[in-house]
XYZ file of C-alpha atoms in Angstrom:
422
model
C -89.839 35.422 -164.417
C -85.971 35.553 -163.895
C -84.191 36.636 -161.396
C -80.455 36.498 -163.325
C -78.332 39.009 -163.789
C -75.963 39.169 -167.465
C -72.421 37.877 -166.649
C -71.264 42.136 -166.709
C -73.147 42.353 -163.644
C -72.797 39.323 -161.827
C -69.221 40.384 -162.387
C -69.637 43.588 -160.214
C -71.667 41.174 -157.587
C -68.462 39.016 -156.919
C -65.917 41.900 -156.957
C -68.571 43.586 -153.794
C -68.411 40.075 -151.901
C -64.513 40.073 -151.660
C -64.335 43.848 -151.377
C -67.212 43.723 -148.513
C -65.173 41.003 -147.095
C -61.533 42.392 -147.181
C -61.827 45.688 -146.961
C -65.391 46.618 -145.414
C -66.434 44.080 -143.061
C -62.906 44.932 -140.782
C -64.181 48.579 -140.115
C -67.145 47.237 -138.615
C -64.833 45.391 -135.808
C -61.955 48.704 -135.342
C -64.439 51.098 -135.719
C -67.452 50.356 -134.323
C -70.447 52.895 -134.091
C -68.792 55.520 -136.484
C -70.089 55.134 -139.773
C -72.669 57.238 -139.381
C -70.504 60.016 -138.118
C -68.771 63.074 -139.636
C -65.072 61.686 -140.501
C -62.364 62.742 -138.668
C -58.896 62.869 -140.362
C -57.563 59.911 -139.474
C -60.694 58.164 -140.675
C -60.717 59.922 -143.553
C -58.200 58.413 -144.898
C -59.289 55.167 -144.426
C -62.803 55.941 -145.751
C -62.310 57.811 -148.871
C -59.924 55.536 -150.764
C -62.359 52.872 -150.581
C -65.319 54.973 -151.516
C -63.284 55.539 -154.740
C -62.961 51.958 -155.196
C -66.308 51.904 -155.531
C -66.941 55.124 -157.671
C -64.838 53.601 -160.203
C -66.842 50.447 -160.539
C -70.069 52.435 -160.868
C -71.512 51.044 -157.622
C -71.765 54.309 -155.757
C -75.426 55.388 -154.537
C -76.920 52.984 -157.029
C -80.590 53.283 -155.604
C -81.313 56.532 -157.992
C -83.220 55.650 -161.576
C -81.369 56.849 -164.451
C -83.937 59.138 -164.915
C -82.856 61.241 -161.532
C -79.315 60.777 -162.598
C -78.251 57.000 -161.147
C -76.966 54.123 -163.044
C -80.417 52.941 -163.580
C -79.853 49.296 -162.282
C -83.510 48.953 -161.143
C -84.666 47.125 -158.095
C -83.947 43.497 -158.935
C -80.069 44.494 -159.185
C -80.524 46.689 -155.982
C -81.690 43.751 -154.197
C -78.923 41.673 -155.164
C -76.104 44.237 -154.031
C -78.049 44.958 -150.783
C -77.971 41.324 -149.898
C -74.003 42.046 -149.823
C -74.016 45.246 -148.274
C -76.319 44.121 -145.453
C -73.335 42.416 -144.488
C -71.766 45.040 -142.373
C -72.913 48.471 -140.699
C -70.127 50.602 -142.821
C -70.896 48.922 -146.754
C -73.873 51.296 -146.929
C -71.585 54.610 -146.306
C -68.906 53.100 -148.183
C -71.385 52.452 -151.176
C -73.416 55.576 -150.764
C -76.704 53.844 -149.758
C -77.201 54.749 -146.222
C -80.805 55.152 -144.530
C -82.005 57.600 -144.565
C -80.141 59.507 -147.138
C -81.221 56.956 -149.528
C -85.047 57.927 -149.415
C -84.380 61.495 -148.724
C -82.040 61.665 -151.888
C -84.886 60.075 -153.864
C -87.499 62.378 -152.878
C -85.357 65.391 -153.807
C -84.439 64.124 -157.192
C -88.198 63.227 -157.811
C -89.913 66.576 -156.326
C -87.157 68.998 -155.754
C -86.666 72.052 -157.960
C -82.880 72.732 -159.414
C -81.689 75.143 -156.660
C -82.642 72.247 -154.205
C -80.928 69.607 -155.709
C -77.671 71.571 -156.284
C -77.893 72.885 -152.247
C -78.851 69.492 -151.051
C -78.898 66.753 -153.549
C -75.374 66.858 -154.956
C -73.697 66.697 -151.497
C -75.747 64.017 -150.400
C -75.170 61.706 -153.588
C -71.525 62.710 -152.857
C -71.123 61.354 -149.626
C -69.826 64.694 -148.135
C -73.234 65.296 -145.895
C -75.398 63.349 -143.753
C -79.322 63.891 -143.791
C -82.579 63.192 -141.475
C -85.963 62.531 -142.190
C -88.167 64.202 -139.608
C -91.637 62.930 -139.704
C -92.691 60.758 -136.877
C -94.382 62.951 -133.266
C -94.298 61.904 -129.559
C -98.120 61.761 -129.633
C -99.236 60.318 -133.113
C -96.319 57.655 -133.892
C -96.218 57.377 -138.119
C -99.828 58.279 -138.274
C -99.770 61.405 -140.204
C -103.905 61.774 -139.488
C -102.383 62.596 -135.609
C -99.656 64.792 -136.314
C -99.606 68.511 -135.116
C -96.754 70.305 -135.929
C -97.515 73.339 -137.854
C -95.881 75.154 -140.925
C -97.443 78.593 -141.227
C -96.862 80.769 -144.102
C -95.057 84.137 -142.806
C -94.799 86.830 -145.312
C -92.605 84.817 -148.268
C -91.520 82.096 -146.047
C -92.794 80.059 -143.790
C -93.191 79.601 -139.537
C -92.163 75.745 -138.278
C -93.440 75.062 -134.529
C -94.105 71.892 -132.884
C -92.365 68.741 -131.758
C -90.650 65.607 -133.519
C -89.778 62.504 -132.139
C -87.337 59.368 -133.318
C -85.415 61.656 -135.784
C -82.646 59.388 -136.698
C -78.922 60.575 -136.867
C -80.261 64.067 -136.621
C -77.107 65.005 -134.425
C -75.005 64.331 -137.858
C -77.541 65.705 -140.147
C -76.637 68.748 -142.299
C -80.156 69.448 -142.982
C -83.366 67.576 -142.133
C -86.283 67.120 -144.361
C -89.432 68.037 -141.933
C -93.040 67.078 -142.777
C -95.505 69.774 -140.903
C -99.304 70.410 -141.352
C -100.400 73.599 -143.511
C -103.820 73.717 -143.658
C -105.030 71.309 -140.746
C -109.144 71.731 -142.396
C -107.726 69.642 -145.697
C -108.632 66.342 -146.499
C -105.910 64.193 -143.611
C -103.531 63.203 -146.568
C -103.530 66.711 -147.816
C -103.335 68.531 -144.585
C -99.226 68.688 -144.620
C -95.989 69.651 -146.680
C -92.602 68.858 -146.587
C -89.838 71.173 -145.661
C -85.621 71.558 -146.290
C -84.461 72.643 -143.064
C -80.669 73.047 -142.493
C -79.962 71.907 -138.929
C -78.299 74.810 -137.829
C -81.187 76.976 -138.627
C -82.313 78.891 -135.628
C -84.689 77.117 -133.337
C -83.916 74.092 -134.554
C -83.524 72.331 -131.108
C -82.536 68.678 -130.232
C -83.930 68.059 -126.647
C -81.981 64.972 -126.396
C -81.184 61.475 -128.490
C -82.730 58.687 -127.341
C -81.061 55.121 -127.870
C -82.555 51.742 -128.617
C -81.508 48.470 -127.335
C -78.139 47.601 -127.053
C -77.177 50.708 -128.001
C -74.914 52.883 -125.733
C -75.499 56.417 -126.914
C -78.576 57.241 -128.975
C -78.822 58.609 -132.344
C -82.876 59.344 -132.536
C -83.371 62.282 -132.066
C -86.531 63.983 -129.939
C -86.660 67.744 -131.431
C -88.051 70.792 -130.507
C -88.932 73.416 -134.103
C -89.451 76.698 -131.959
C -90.663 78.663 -134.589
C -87.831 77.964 -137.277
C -87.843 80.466 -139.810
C -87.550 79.104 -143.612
C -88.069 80.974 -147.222
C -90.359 79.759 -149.780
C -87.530 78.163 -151.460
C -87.582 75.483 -148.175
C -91.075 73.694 -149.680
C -90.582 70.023 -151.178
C -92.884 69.592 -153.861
C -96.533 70.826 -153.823
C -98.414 72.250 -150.519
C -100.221 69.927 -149.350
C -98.252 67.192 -150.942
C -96.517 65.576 -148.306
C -98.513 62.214 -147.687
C -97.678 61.394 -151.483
C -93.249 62.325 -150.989
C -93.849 60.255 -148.145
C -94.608 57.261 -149.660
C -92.661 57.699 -152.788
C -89.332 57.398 -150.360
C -90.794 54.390 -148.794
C -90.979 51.530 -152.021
C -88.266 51.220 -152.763
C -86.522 51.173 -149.382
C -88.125 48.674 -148.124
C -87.248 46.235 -150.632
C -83.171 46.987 -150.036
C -83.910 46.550 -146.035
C -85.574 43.308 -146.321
C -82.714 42.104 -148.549
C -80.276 43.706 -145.869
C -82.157 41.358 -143.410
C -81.693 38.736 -145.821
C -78.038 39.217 -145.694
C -78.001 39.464 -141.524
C -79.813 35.956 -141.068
C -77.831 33.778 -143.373
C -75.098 35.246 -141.369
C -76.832 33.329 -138.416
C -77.812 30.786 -140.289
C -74.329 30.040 -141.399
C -73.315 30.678 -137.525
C -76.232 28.198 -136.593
C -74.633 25.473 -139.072
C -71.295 25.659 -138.579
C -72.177 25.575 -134.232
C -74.400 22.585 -135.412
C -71.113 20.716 -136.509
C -68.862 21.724 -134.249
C -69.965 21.070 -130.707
C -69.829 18.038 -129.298
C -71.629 16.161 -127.147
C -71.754 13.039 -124.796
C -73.170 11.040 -128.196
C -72.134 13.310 -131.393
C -72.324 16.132 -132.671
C -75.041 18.870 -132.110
C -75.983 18.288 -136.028
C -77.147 14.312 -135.280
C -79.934 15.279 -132.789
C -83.267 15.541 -134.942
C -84.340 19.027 -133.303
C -81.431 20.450 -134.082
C -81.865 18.956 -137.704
C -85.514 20.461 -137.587
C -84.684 23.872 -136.869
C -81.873 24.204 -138.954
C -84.126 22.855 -142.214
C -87.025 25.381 -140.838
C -84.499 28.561 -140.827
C -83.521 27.263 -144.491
C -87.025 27.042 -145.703
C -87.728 30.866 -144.343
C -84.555 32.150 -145.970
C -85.414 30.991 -148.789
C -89.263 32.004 -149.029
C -88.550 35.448 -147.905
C -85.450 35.750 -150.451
C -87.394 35.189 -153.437
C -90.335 36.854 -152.037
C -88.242 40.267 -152.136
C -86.954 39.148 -155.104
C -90.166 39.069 -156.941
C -90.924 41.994 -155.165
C -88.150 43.882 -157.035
C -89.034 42.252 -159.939
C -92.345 43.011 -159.947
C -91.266 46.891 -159.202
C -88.954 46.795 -162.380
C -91.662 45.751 -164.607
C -94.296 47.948 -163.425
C -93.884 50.471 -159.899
C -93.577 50.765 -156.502
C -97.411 51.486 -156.825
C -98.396 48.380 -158.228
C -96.076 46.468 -155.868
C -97.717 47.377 -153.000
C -98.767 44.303 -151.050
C -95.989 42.509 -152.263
C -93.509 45.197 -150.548
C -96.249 45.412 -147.059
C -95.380 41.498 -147.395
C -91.857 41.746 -147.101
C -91.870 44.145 -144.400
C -93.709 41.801 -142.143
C -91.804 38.807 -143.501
C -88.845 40.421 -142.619
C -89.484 40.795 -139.207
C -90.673 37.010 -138.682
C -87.543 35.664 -140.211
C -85.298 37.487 -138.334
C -87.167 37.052 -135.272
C -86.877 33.103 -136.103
C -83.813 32.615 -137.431
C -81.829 34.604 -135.264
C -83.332 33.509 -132.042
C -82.340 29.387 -133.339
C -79.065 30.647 -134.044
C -78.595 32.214 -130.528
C -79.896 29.231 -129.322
C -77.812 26.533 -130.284
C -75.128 28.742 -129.156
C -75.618 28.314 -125.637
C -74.096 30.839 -123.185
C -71.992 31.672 -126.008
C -75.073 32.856 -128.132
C -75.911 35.753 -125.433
C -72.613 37.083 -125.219
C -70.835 40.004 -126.863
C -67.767 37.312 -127.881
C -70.395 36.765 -131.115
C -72.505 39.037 -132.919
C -75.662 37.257 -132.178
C -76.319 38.771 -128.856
C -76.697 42.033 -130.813
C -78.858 40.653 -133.474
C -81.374 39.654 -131.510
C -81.227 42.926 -129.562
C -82.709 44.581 -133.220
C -84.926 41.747 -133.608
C -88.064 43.809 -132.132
C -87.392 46.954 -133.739
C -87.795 44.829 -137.192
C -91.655 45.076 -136.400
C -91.451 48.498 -135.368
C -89.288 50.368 -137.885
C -90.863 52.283 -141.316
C -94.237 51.318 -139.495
C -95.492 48.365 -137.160
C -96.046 45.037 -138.434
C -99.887 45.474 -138.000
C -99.977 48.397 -139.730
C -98.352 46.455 -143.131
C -100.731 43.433 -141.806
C -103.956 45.544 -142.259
C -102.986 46.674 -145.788
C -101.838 43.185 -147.181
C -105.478 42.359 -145.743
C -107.278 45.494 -147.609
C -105.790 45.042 -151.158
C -106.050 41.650 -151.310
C -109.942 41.644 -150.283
C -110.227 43.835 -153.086
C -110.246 40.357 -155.184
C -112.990 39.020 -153.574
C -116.673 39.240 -153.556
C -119.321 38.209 -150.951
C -121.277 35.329 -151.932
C -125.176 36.132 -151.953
C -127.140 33.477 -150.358
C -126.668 31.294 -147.099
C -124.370 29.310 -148.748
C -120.222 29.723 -149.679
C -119.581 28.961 -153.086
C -117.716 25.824 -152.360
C -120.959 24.247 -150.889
C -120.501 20.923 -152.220
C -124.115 20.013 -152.283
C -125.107 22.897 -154.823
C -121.724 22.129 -156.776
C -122.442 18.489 -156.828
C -126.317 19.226 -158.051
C -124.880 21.895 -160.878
C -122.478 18.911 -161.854
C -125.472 16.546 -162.422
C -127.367 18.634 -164.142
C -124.348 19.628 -166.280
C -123.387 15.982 -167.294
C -126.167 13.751 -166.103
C -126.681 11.339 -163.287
C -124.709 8.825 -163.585
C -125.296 7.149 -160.106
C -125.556 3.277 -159.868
């Protein structure tokens, strides 16, 4: 098992951390809550140079396989440039690697016929659209087995009706990729379909967009399909298909946003230490007083647990799939939200008054801390699965007894070797 990268590479790695740095991480600060917006042209011409920049180093929308047309650096690699780009807010635009175009630019590649990826694909990979992913409904959450929202066929097209809820950044999307139920008497993982839906096709309606914490405006999206019209050309993949595109764009994903997170709580952790050194107090510093001391060694030992946890993860996915890596990748999407949780709250902490303001940007990290166990599926949810597949593994033991009942081992010892008892 190594996690190393060949000298070429690491190469790239250092050239992101002082681009990030200079040239990225000073958007976040003048232009705050925009890089998820349509550029205007003053923007623009901040924006685009640097996305060259990064075209010409051959880091631009690096999550596609070379088999759907990316460089083919596989997940271990991803991992290690998302731990950069999780950095700042605008790294993932200026890299091409945004949520959620990343997972709906993967599912197009993987199930979407030629005309689709030259409408949709191709723009998307070139950074000159933004996309949503509408799935989730007021009533039934992420639980497909709940949803209602219909796709009826209608002559050679199809009839979209119903509601969706928490449709991120549909207010900038160019088109939205809509999963709907087709044949609600199906098996409940067969029942639905995914749909291409420009977003100014008619009845496409956004009833408003709902914000989360700390957030002034919101950007998720509550929409109304009043019988949107598409043509047959609008279905992604197979009828019926849906549950398995679903879960295809999720893999994958998850491993890059747990080494984002990885990237946001060393930046509190490194807040946490340097605060730990620099305040003084009646009798030192903040570092000499042994709870202070214990928290900071506890936020080092998570770090570093859940780091190489997502890095075996990736690993794992590299030498095998996203299929086989399934508990491992549940595991780092609850991890994920523990750590941050922790880390982030010690930080804030040992910050004082400071720590809750908007003068740092702790105050703001912990405000995302509970939608860590609530985003791409609750914690309980991933809890519940880890549970399943590793049970798998196991076997009841017949009798009254578990198998490490000493008294039976102890007897099936003696009887092995003897009794050698004074």
């Amino acid at each position: 098992m190594d996690f190393s990268v060949e000298p070429e590479f690491q190469a790239k790695l250092d050239w992101m951390d002082a681009f990030i740095t200079e040239e990225v991480e000073p958007l976040d600060l003048a232009f705050p809550g925009k890089a998820y917006q349509k550029l205007d042209d003053r923007l623009r011409k901040i924006v685009d140079p640097l996305k060259e920049q990064v075209r010409e180093r051959g880091l631009w929308a690096c999550h596609l396989g070379a088999e759907l047309g990316g460089q083919g650096y596989g997940q271990l690699k991803l991992a290690l440039m998302n731990e950069l780009i999780g950095r700042s807010t605008w790294a993932p635009v200026i890299f091409g690697c945004q949520a959620p175009d990343t997972g709906n630019a993967e599912i197009i590649a993987m199930y979407g016929t030629a005309e689709q990826k030259e409408r949709y694909l191709r723009p998307l990979l070139d950074g000159e659209v933004f996309s949503a992913y509408s799935m989730t409904e007021p009533q039934g959450g992420s639980d497909p087995r709940l949803f209602t929202m219909r796709a009826v066929r209608d002559g050679d097209g199809w009839v979209l009706d119903g509601e969706k809820y928490f449709t991120s950044n549909a207010a900038n999307a160019d088109f939205l990729i809509v999963m709907a139920v087709t044949d609600p008497d199906a098996h409940p993982y067969e029942r639905m379909s995914m749909f291409l839906v420009p977003a100014d096709t008619g009845g496409v309606e956004i009833l408003r967009n709902i914000g989360t914490m700390g957030e002034r405006s919101g950007h998720h999206a509550h929409i109304r399909y009043n019988r949107v019209r598409v043509g047959a050309d609008a279905l992604l993949g197979e009828e019926g298909g849906a549950f398995a595109v679903a879960q295809a764009r999720l893999g994958g994903g998850r491993v890059h946003h747990a080494m984002r997170t990885v990237a946001a709580v060393k930046r509190a952790f490194d807040m946490m230490c340097e605060r730990a050194l620099s305040r003084q107090t009646v009798d030192g510093v903040l570092a000499d007083k042994q709870l202070v001391q214990a928290a900071i060694a506890d936020s080092y030992l998570q770090i570093q647990q859940f780091r190489l946890l997502v890095l075996h993860t990736a690993w794992l996915i590299d030498r095998s799939s996203t299929r086989e890596a399934r508990t491992q990748i549940a595991a780092c999407k609850v991890a994920a939200a523990r750590v941050f949780h922790d880390v982030v709250y010690r930080a804030m902490h040992l910050h004082g008054a400071l720590g809750v303001s908007t003068d740092t940007p702790l105050a703001r990290l912990w405000q995302a801390a509970p939608l860590m166990g609530i985003m791409d599926g609750p914690t309980e949810v991933h809890q519940a699965s880890i549970a399943r597949r590793v049970l798998r593994g196991y076997s009841p033991q017949p009798g009254l007894w578990p198998s490490e009942y000493l008294p039976d081992k102890r007897a099936a010892a003696h009887t092995k070797y003897g009794d050698i008892s004074p």
